[in-house]
Amino acid sequence: QVQLVESGGGLVQPGGSLRLSCAASGSIFRTYVMGWYRQAPGKQRERVALLGPNGSTNYADSVKGRFTIARDNAKNTVYLQMNSLKPEDTAVYYCNAAGGVWSWGQGTQVTVSS
């Protein structure tokens, strides 16, 4: 079973930036489409971005042009660079393989507020 550990969240003002990291155990990480997801209070978890082993990406319309997903297979780590943050980006952010095939980690809280 792959274990996922997210980090890098925090409190940031609107317009600010954060870089999230997700470390995955196990070398099978590199063969999976990896994704970032988020869950705001009272809402369902939603997919934010996907990144395939071949570098193909897919972003939710709400984050296109502001967020960038990347991976470092040597470190079994996937990143989410978040720029021009908005209050509506406030949520707990999680990573997982596409479809959420592994157990979810604890997530990392991102709060965008002035």
Coordinates of C-alpha atoms in Angstrom, one line a residue:
Q1 CA 0.0 0.0 0.0
V2 CA 1.3 3.4 -1.0
Q3 CA 1.4 6.0 1.8
L4 CA 1.0 9.7 0.9
V5 CA 2.2 12.7 3.0
E6 CA 1.2 16.1 1.9
S7 CA 2.9 19.3 3.1
G8 CA 3.4 23.0 2.3
G9 CA 0.0 24.5 3.1
G10 CA -0.5 27.6 5.2
L11 CA -2.2 30.9 5.5
V12 CA -1.6 33.3 2.5
Q13 CA -3.1 36.5 1.4
P14 CA -5.2 36.8 -1.8
G15 CA -2.8 37.0 -4.8
G16 CA -0.1 35.1 -3.0
S17 CA 1.6 31.8 -3.8
L18 CA 2.2 28.4 -2.2
R19 CA 3.9 25.2 -3.2
L20 CA 2.5 22.0 -2.0
S21 CA 4.5 18.7 -1.9
C22 CA 3.3 15.1 -1.7
A23 CA 5.7 12.4 -0.9
A24 CA 4.7 8.9 -1.8
S25 CA 6.2 5.6 -0.6
G26 CA 7.1 2.9 -3.1
S27 CA 8.5 3.0 -6.6
I28 CA 5.2 2.3 -8.4
F29 CA 4.5 6.0 -8.0
R30 CA 6.1 6.8 -11.3
T31 CA 3.8 4.6 -13.3
Y32 CA 0.6 6.3 -12.1
V33 CA -1.3 9.3 -13.2
M34 CA -1.0 11.5 -10.1
G35 CA -3.4 14.1 -9.0
W36 CA -4.1 16.9 -6.5
Y37 CA -7.6 17.2 -5.0
R38 CA -9.1 19.6 -2.5
Q39 CA -12.0 19.6 -0.1
A40 CA -13.5 22.8 1.2
P41 CA -15.7 22.9 4.3
G42 CA -19.2 21.5 3.6
K43 CA -18.2 20.5 0.0
Q44 CA -17.3 17.4 -1.7
R45 CA -13.7 16.6 -2.6
E46 CA -12.9 17.8 -6.1
R47 CA -10.1 17.1 -8.5
V48 CA -7.7 20.1 -9.1
A49 CA -5.0 18.8 -11.4
L50 CA -3.7 15.5 -12.9
L51 CA -0.3 14.7 -14.3
G52 CA 0.5 11.5 -16.3
P53 CA 3.8 9.6 -16.4
N54 CA 4.3 11.1 -19.9
G55 CA 3.9 14.6 -18.7
S56 CA 0.3 15.2 -19.9
T57 CA -1.7 17.5 -17.6
N58 CA -5.3 18.3 -16.9
Y59 CA -6.6 21.1 -14.7
A60 CA -9.9 22.1 -13.3
D61 CA -11.2 25.2 -15.0
S62 CA -11.1 27.1 -11.7
V63 CA -7.3 26.8 -11.5
K64 CA -6.2 26.9 -15.1
G65 CA -3.4 29.4 -15.6
R66 CA -2.8 29.7 -11.9
F67 CA -1.8 26.2 -10.7
T68 CA 0.9 24.0 -12.1
I69 CA 1.4 20.3 -11.2
A70 CA 4.8 18.7 -11.5
R71 CA 6.5 15.5 -10.3
D72 CA 10.0 14.3 -9.4
N73 CA 10.0 10.5 -9.9
A74 CA 13.4 10.2 -8.4
K75 CA 12.0 11.6 -5.2
N76 CA 8.6 10.0 -5.5
T77 CA 7.2 13.4 -5.0
V78 CA 4.4 15.4 -6.8
Y79 CA 4.1 19.2 -6.4
L80 CA 1.4 21.8 -6.9
Q81 CA 2.6 25.3 -7.5
M82 CA -0.3 27.7 -6.7
N83 CA -0.1 31.3 -7.8
S84 CA -2.7 34.1 -7.7
L85 CA -4.5 32.4 -4.9
K86 CA -8.1 33.4 -4.2
P87 CA -10.2 33.0 -1.1
E88 CA -12.2 30.3 -2.9
D89 CA -9.0 28.2 -3.1
T90 CA -9.3 27.7 0.7
A91 CA -9.5 23.9 1.3
V92 CA -7.6 20.9 2.5
Y93 CA -5.5 19.7 -0.3
Y94 CA -4.7 16.0 -0.9
C95 CA -2.7 14.0 -3.5
N96 CA -3.5 10.6 -4.8
A97 CA -3.3 8.5 -7.9
A98 CA -6.1 9.4 -10.4
G99 CA -9.4 8.0 -9.1
G100 CA -8.1 8.0 -5.5
V101 CA -6.9 4.4 -5.7
W102 CA -4.7 4.6 -2.6
S103 CA -5.6 5.5 1.0
W104 CA -5.9 9.3 1.4
G105 CA -3.2 11.1 3.4
Q106 CA -3.9 13.7 6.1
G107 CA -3.9 16.5 3.6
T108 CA -2.5 20.0 4.0
Q109 CA -4.6 23.0 4.9
V110 CA -4.5 26.0 2.5
T111 CA -6.2 29.2 3.8
V112 CA -6.4 32.2 1.6
S113 CA -7.5 35.2 3.5
S114 CA -6.6 38.9 4.2

